[in-house]
mmCIF file of C-alpha atoms and ligand atoms in Angstrom:
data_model
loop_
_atom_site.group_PDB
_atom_site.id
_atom_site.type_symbol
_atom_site.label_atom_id
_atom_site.label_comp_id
_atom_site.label_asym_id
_atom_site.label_seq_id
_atom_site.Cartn_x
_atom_site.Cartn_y
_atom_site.Cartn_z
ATOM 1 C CA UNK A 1 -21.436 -45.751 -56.282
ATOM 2 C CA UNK A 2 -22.496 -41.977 -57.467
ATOM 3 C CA UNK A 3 -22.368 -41.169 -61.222
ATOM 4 C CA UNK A 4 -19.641 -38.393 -61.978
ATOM 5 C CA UNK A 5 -22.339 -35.842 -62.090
ATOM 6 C CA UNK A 6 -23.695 -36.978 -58.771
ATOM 7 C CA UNK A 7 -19.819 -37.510 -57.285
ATOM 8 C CA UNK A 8 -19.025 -33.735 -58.688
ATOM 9 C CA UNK A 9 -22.612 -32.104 -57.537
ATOM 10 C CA UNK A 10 -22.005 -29.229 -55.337
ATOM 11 C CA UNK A 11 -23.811 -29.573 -52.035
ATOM 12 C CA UNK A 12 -26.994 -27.593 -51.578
ATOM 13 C CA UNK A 13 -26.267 -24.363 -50.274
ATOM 14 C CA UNK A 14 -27.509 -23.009 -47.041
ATOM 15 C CA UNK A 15 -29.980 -20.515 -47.444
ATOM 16 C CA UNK A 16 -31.487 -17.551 -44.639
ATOM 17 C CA UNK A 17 -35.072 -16.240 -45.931
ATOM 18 C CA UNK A 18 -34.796 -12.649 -44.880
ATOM 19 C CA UNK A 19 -38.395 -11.167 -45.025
ATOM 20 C CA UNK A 20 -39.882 -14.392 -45.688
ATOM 21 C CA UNK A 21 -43.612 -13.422 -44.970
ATOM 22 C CA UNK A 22 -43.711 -11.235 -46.979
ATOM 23 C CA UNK A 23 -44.948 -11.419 -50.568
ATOM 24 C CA UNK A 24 -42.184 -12.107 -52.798
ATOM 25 C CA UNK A 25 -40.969 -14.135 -49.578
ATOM 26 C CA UNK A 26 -43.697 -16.056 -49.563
ATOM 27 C CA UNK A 27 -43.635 -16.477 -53.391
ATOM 28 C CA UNK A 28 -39.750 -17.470 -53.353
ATOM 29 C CA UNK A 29 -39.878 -19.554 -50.174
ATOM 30 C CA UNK A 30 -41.075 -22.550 -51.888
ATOM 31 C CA UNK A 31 -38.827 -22.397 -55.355
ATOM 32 C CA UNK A 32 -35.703 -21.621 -53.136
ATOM 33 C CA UNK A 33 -36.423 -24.666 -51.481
ATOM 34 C CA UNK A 34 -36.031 -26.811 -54.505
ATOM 35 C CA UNK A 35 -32.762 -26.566 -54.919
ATOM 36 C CA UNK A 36 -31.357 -25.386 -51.667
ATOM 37 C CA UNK A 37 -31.714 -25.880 -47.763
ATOM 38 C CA UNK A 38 -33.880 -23.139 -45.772
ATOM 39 C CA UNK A 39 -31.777 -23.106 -42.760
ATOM 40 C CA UNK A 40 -34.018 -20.566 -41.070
ATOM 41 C CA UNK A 41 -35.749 -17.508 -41.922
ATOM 42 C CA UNK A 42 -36.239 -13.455 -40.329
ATOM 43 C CA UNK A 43 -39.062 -11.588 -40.115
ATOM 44 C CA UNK A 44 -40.619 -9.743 -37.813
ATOM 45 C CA UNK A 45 -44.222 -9.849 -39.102
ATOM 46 C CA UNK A 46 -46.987 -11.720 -36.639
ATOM 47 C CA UNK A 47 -47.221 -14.178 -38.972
ATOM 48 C CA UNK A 48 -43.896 -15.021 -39.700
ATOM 49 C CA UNK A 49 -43.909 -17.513 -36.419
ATOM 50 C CA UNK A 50 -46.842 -19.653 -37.957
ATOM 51 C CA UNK A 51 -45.777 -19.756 -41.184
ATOM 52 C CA UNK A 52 -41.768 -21.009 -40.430
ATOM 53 C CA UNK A 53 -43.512 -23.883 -37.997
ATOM 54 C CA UNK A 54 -45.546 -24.824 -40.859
ATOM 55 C CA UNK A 55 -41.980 -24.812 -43.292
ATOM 56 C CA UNK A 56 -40.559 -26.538 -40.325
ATOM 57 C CA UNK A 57 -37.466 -23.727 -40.105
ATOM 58 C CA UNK A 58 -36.207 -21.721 -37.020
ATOM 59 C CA UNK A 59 -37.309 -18.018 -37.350
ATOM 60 C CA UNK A 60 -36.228 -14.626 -35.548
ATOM 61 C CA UNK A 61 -37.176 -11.320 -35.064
ATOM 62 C CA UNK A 62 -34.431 -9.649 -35.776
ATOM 63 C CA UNK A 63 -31.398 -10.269 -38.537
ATOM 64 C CA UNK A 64 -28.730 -9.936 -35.931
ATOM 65 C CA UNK A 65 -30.085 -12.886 -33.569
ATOM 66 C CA UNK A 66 -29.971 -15.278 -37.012
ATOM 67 C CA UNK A 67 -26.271 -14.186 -37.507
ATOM 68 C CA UNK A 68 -25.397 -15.165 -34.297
ATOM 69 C CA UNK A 69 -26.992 -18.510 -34.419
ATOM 70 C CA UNK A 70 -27.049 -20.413 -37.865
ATOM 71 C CA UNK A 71 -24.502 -21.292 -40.437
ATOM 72 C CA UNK A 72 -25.944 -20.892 -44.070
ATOM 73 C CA UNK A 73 -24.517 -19.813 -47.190
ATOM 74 C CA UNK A 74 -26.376 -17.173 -48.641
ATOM 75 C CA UNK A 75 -29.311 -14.992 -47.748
ATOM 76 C CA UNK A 76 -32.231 -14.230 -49.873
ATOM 77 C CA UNK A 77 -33.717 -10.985 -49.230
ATOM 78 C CA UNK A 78 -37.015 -9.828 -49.774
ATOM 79 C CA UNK A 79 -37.857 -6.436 -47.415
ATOM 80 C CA UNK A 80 -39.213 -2.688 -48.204
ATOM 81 C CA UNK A 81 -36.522 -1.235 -49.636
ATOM 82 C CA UNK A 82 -35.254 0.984 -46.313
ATOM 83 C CA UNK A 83 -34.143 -2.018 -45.431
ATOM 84 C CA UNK A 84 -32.165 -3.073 -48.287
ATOM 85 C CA UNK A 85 -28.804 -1.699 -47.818
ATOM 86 C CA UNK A 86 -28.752 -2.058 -44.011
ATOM 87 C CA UNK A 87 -29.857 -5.334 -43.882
ATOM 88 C CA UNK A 88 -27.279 -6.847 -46.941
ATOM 89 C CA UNK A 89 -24.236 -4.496 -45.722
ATOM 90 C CA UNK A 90 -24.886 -6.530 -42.671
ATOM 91 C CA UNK A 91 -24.902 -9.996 -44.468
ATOM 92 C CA UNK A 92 -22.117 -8.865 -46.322
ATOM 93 C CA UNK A 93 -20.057 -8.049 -43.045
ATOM 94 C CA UNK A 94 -20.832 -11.266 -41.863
ATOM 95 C CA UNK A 95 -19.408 -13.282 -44.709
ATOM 96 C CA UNK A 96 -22.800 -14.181 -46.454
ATOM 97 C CA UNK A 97 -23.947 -13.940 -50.320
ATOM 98 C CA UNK A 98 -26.737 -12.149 -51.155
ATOM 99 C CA UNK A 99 -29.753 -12.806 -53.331
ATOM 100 C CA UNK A 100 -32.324 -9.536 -53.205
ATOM 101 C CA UNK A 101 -34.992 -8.467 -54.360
ATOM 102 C CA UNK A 102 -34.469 -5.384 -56.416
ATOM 103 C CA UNK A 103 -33.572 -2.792 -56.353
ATOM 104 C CA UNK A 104 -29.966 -3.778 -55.893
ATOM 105 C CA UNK A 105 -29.635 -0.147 -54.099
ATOM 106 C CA UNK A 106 -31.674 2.595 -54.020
ATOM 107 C CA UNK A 107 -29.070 5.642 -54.478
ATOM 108 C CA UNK A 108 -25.774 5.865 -56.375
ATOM 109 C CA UNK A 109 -23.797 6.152 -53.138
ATOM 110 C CA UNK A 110 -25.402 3.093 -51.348
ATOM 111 C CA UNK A 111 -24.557 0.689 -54.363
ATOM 112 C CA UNK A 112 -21.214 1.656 -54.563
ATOM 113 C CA UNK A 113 -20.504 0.890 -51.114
ATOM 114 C CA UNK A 114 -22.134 -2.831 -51.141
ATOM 115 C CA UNK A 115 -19.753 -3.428 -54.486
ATOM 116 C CA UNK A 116 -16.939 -2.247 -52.558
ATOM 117 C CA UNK A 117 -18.317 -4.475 -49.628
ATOM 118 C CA UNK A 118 -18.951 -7.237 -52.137
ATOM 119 C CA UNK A 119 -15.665 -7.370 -53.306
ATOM 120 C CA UNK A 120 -14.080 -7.284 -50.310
ATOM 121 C CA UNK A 121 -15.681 -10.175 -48.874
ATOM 122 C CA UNK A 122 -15.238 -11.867 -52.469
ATOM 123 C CA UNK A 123 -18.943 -12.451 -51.944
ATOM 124 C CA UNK A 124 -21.838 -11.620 -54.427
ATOM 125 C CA UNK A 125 -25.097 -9.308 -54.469
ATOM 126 C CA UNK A 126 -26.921 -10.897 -57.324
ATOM 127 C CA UNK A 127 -30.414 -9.196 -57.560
ATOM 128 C CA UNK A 128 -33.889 -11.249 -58.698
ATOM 129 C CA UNK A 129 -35.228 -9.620 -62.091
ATOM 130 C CA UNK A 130 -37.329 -12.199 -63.607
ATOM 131 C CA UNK A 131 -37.516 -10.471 -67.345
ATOM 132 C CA UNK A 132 -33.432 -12.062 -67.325
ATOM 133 C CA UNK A 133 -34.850 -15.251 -67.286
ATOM 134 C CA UNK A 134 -38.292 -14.553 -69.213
ATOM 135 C CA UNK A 135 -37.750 -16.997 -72.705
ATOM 136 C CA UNK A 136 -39.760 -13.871 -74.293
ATOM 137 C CA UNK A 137 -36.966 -11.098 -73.592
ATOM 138 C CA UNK A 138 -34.374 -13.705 -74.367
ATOM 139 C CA UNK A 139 -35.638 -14.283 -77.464
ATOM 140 C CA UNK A 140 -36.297 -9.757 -77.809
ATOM 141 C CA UNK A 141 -32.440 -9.861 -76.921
ATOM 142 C CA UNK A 142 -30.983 -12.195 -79.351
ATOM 143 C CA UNK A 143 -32.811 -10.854 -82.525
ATOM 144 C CA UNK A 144 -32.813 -7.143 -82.007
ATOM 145 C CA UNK A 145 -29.606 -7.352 -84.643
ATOM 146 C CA UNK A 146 -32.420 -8.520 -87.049
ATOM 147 C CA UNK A 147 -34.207 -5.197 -87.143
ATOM 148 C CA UNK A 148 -30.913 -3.140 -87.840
ATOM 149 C CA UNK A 149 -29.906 0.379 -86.204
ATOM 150 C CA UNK A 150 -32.888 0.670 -82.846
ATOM 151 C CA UNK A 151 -33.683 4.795 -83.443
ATOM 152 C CA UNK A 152 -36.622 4.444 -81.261
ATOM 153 C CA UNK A 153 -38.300 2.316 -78.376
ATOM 154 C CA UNK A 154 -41.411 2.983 -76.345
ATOM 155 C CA UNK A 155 -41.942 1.015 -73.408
ATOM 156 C CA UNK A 156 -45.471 0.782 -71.159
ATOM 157 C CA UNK A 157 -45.339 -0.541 -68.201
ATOM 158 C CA UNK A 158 -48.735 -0.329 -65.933
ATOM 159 C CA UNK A 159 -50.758 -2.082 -63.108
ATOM 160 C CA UNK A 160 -54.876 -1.056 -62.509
ATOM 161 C CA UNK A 161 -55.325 -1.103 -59.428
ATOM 162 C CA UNK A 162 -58.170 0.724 -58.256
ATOM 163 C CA UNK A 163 -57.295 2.451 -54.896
ATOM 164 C CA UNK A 164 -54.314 4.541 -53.570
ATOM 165 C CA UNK A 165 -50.915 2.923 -52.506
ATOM 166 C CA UNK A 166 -51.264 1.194 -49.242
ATOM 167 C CA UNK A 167 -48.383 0.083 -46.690
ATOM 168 C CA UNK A 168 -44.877 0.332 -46.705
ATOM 169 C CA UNK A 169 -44.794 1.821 -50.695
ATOM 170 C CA UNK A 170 -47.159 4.410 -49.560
ATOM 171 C CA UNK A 171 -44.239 5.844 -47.078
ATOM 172 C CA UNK A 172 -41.806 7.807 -48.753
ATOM 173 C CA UNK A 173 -39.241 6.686 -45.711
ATOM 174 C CA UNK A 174 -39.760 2.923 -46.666
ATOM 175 C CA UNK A 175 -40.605 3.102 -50.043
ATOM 176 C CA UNK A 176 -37.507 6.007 -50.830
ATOM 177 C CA UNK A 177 -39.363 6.242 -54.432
ATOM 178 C CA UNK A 178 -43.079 5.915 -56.219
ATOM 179 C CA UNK A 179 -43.357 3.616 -59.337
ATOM 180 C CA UNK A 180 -40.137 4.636 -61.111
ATOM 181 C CA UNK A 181 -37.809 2.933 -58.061
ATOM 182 C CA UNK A 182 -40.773 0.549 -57.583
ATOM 183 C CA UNK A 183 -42.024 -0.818 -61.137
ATOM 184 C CA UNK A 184 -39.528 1.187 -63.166
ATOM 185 C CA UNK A 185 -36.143 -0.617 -61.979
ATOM 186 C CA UNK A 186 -37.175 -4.034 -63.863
ATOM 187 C CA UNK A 187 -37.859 -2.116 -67.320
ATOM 188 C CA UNK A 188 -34.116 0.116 -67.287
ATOM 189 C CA UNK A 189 -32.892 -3.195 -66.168
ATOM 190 C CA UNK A 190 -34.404 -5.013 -69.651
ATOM 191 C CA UNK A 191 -33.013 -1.408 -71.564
ATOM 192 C CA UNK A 192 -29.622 -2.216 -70.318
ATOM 193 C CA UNK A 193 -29.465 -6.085 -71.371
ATOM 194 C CA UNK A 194 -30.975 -4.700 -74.862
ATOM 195 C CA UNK A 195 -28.800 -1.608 -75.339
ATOM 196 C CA UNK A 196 -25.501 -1.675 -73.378
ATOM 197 C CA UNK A 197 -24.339 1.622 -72.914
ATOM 198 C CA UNK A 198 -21.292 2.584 -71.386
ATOM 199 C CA UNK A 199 -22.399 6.356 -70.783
ATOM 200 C CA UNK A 200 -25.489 7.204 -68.342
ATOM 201 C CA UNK A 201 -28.937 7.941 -70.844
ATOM 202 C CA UNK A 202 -29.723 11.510 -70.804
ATOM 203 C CA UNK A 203 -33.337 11.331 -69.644
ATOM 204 C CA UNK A 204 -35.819 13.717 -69.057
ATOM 205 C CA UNK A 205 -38.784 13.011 -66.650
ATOM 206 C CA UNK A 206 -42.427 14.070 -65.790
ATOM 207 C CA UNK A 207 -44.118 12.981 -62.142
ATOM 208 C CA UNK A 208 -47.612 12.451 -62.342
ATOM 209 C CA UNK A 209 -49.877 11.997 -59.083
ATOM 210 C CA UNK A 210 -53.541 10.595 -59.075
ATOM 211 C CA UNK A 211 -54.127 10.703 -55.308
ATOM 212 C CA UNK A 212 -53.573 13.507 -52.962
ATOM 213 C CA UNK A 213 -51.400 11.524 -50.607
ATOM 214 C CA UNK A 214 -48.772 10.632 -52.503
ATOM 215 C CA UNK A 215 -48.431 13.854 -53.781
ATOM 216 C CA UNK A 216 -47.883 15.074 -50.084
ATOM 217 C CA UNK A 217 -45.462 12.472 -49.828
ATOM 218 C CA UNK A 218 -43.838 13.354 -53.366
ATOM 219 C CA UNK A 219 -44.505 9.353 -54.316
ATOM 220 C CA UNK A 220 -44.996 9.321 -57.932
ATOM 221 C CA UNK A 221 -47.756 7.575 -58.937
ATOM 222 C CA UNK A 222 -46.950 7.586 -62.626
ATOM 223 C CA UNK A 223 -43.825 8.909 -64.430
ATOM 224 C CA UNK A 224 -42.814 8.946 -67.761
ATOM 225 C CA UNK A 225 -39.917 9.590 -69.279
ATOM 226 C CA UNK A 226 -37.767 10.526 -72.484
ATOM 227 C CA UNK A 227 -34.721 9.132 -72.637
ATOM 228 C CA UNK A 228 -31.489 9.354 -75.220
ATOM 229 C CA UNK A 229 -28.634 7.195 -75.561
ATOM 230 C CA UNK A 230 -25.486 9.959 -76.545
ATOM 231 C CA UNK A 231 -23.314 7.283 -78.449
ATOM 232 C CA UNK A 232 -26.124 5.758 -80.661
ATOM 233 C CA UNK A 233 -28.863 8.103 -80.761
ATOM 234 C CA UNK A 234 -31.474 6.093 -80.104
ATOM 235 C CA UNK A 235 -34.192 7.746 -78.561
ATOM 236 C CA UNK A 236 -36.944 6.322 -76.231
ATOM 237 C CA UNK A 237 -39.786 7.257 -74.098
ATOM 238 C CA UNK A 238 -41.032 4.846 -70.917
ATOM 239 C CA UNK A 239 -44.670 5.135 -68.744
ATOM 240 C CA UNK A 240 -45.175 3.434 -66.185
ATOM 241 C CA UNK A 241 -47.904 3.579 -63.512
ATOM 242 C CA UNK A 242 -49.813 1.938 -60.846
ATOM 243 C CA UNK A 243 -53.701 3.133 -61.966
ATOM 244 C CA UNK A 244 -53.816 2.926 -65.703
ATOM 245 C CA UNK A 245 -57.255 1.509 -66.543
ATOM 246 C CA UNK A 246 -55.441 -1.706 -67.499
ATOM 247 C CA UNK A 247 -52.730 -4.375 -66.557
ATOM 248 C CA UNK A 248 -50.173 -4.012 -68.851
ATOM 249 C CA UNK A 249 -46.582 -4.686 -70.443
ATOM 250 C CA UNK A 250 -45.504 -3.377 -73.805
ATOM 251 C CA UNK A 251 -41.772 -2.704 -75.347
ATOM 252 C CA UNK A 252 -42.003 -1.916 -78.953
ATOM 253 C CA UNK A 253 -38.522 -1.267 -80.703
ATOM 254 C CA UNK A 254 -37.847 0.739 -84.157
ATOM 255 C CA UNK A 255 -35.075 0.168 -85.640
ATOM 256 C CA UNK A 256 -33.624 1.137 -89.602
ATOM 257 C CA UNK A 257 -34.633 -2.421 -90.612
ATOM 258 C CA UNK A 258 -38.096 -3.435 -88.943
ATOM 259 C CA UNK A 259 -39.223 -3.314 -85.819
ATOM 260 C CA UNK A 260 -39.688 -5.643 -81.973
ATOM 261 C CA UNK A 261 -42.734 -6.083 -80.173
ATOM 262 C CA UNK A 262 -42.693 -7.410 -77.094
ATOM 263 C CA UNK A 263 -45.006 -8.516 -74.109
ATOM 264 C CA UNK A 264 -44.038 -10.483 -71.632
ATOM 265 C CA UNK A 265 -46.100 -13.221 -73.533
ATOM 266 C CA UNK A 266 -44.912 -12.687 -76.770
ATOM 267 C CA UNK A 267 -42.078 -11.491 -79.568
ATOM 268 C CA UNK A 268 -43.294 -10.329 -82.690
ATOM 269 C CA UNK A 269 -40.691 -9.645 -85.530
ATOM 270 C CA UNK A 270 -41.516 -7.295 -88.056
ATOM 271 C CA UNK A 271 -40.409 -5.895 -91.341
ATOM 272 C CA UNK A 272 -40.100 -2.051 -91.884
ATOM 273 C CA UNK A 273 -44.036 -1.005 -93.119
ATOM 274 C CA UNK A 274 -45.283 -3.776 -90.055
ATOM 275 C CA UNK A 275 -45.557 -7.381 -92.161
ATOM 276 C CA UNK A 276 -44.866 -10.104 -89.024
ATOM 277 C CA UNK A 277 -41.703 -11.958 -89.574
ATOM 278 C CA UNK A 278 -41.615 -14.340 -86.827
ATOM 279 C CA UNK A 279 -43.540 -14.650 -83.795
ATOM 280 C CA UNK A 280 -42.379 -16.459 -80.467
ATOM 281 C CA UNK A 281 -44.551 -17.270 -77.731
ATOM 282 C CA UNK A 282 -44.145 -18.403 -74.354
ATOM 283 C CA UNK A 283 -47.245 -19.595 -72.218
ATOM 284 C CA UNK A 284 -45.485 -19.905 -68.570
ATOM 285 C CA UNK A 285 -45.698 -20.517 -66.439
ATOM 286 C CA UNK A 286 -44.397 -17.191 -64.553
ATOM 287 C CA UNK A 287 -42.891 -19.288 -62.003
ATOM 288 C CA UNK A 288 -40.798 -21.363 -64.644
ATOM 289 C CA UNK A 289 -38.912 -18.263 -65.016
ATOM 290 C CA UNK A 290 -38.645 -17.470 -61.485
ATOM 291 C CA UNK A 291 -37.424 -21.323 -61.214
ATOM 292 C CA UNK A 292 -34.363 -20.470 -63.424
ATOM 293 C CA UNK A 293 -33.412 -16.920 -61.858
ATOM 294 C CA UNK A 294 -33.224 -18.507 -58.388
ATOM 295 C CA UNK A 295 -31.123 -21.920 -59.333
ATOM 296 C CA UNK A 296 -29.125 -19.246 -61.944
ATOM 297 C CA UNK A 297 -28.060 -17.241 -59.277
ATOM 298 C CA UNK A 298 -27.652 -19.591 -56.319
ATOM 299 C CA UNK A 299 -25.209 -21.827 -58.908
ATOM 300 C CA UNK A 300 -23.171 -18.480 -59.660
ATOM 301 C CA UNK A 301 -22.629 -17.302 -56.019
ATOM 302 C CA UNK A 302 -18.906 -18.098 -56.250
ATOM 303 C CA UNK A 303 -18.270 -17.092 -59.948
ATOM 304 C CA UNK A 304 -16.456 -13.685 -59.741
ATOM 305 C CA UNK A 305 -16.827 -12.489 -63.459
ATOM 306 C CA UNK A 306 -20.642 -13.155 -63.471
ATOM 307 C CA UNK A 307 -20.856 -11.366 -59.884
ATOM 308 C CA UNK A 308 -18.706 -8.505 -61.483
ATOM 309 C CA UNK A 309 -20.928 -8.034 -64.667
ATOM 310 C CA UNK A 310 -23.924 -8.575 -62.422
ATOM 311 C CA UNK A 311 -22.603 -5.313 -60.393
ATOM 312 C CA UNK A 312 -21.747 -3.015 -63.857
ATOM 313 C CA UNK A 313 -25.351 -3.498 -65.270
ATOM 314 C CA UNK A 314 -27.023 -3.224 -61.573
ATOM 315 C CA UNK A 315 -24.604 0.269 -60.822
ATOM 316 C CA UNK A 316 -25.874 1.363 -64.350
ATOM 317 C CA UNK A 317 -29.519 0.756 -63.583
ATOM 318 C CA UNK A 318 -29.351 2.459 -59.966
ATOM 319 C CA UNK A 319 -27.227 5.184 -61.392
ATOM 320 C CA UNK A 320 -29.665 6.109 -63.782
ATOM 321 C CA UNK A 321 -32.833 6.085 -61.307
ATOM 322 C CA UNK A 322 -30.836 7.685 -58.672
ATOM 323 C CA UNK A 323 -29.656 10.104 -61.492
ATOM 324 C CA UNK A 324 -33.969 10.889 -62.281
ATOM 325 C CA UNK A 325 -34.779 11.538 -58.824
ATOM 326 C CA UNK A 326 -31.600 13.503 -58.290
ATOM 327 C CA UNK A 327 -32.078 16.105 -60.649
ATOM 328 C CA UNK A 328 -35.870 16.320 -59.416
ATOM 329 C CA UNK A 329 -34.489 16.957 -55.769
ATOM 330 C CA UNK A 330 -32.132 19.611 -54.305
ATOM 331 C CA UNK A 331 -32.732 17.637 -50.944
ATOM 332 C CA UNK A 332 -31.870 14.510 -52.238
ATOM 333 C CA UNK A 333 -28.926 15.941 -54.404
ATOM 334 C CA UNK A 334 -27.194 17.924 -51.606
ATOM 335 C CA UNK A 335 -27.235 14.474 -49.432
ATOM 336 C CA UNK A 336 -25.577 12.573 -52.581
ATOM 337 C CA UNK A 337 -22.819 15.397 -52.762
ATOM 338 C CA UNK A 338 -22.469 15.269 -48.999
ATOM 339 C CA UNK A 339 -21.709 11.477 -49.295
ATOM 340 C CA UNK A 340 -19.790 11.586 -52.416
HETATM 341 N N1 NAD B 401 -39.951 -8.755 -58.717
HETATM 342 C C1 NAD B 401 -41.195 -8.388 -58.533
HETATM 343 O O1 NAD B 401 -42.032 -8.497 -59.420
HETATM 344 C C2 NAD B 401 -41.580 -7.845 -57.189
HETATM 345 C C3 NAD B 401 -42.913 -7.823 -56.809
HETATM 346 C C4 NAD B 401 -43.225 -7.347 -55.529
HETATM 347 C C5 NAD B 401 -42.201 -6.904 -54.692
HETATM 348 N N2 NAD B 401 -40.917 -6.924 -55.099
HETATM 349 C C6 NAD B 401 -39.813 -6.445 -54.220
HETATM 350 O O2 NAD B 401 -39.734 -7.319 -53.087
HETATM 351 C C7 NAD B 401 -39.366 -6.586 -51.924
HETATM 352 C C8 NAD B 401 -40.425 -6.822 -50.854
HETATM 353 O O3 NAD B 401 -41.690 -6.428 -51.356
HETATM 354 P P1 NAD B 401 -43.029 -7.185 -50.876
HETATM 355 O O4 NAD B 401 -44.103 -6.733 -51.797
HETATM 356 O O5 NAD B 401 -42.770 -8.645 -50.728
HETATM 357 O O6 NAD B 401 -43.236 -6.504 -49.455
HETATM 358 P P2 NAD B 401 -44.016 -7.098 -48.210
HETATM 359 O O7 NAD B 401 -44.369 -5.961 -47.331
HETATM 360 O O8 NAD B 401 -45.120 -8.002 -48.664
HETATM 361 O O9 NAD B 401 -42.917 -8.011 -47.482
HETATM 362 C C9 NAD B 401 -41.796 -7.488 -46.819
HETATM 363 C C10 NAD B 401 -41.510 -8.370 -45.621
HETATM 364 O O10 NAD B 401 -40.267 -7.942 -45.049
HETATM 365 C C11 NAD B 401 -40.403 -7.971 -43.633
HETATM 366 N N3 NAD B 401 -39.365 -7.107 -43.063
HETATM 367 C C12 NAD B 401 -39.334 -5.761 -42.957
HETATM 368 N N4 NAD B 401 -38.147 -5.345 -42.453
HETATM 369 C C13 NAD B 401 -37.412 -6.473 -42.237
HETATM 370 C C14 NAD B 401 -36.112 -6.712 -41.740
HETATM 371 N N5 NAD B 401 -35.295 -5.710 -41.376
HETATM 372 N N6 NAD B 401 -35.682 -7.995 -41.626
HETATM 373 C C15 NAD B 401 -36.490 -9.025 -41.998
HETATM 374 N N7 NAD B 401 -37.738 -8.859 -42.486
HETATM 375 C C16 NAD B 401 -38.177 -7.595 -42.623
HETATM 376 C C17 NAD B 401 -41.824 -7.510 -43.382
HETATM 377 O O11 NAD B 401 -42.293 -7.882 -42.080
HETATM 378 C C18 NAD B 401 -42.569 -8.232 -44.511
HETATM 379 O O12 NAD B 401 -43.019 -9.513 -44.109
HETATM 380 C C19 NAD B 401 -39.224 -5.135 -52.379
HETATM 381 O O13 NAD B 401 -37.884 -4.890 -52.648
HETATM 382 C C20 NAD B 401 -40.038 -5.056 -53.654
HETATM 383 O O14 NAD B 401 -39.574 -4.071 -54.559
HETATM 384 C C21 NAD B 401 -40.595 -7.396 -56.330
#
């Protein structure tokens, strides 16, 4: 005889691993599989085949052929971001929840349309941003009232590695964006959980390239940016790049009352003048957190007010990257207007 908890379980969903030899794939493939069913996976890489036989799922070449032959639930998607919006408007049209890598869409436009899409189908687009379930920024999230009016944040966001871009991030048709669109969604994503704002940030933006090639290809290889926030006037500046001469991840917050440091190791309270107040730590490991996004959002696939503030903060994020490359692009502006 089950328990009530076991009687009133819900039944493991049935998931579709699209892009699943990837590298995120292959990072997800095994947490996803705790607490739901692989049913089958796409990807068209060579060593997709291998690596489903060894999982012991059915794999395909293309997204289509899986549609047309396995039931499942939801799809977890993890492909260069071309692929993003034609590959989930597709899930979407057949019926399926999405979980996805970020970003949750590229341009303005293209998120609109999978909300409207969403909706619709009453399904949801949830997308995988690990800081959400990083104890660290929880902690930066629920104290920030502790350091009184924020006036000023600076956030640093950088990776060292020592040679150009390669693969699909190194083509501007794949990759649609350089680090702002690649490393830079995750960090307006954590500014939007810390400072809800119902107004787009005015921000002001300089593109930096070290290598030749993605300067041909007008793939930023570090940006930085200055942003304000109209209603509060809180004022911030973000870097982020893919060649700094070390791996890092640093958010420090000012505010009328003391001030936030974070990493994503560590909080550090601190009084106005810089005397620590409280310190939390958080050892890992990484893929604890990763643990608790995936189960978080495969539990909330059928709750409609978490999918709907999921799509307000992810419309707000895209809006504002989309917004940053816009005004650096007449191209890419004249296409938004022609879609608009
Ligand atoms: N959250 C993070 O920290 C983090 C880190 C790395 C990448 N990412 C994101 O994950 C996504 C994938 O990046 P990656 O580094 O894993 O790339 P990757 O190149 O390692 O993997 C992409 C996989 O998708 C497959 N693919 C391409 N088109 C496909 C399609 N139409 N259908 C099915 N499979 C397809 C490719 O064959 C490849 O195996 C991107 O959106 C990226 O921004 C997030």
């Amino acid at each position: 005889m089950p328990s009530d908890g076991l009687k009133n379980a819900r039944p493991r969903p049935r998931v579709l691993m699209v892009g699943f030899a990837g590298h995120q794939g292959k990072e997800y493939l095994p947490i996803v599989r705790e607490t739901a069913d692989v049913v089958a996976g796409v990807d068209p890489a060579p060593a997709a085949t291998s690596l489903a036989d060894e999982w012991g799922f059915p794999h395909y070449d293309v997204l289509g052929e899986a549609l047309a032959k396995v039931d499942f639930d939801a799809a977890v998607v993890t492909v260069p971001h071309n692929e993003h919006f034609p590959v989930c408007s597709q899930l979407l049209a057949h019926g399926s929840h999405v979980v996805k890598e970020k970003p949750f869409a590229v341009t303005e436009h293209e998120a609109r349309q999978l909300i409207h899409q969403a909706q619709r189908a009453d399904r949801g687009v949830l997308t995988l941003l690990q800081r959400n379930f990083n104890p660290v920024f929880r902690f930066a999230r629920e104290n920030l009232a502790r350091i009184g009016d924020p006036y000023w944040f600076s956030y640093d966001y950088h990776f060292n590695l020592a040679h150009p871009t390669t693969g699909w991030r190194a083509s501007r048709e794949q990759a649609m964006g350089g680090v702002l669109l690649d490393m830079g969604y995750h960090l307006i994503d954590v500014l939007s959980g810390m400072f809800p704002e119902p107004e787009p940030l005015r921000v002001h933006s300089a593109f930096v390239h070290q290598y030749r090639e993605t300067r041909d290809r007008r793939l930023e290889d570090l940006v930085g940016l200055m942003c304000s926030y109209p209603s509060t006037g809180l004022v911030g500046s973000l870097r982020i790049s893919r060649h700094h001469h070390e791996k890092t991840e640093h958010l420090c917050v000012l505010g009328t009352e003391g001030a936030l440091n974070v990493t994503p190791g560590a909080a550090t309270l601190h009084s106005v003048g810089g005397l620590p107040l409280e310190r939390y730590v958080w050892e890992g490991p990484k893929t604890d957190a990763v643990r608790s996004m995936i189960a978080h959002h495969l539990g909330h696939l059928d709750d409609r007010s978490y999918r709907q503030e999921h799509f307000r903060r992810q419309l707000a994020a895209v809006r504002t990257i989309d917004g940053i490359y816009r005004d650096r692009s007449p191209e890419r502006n004249a296409l938004a207007d022609r879609c608009a």
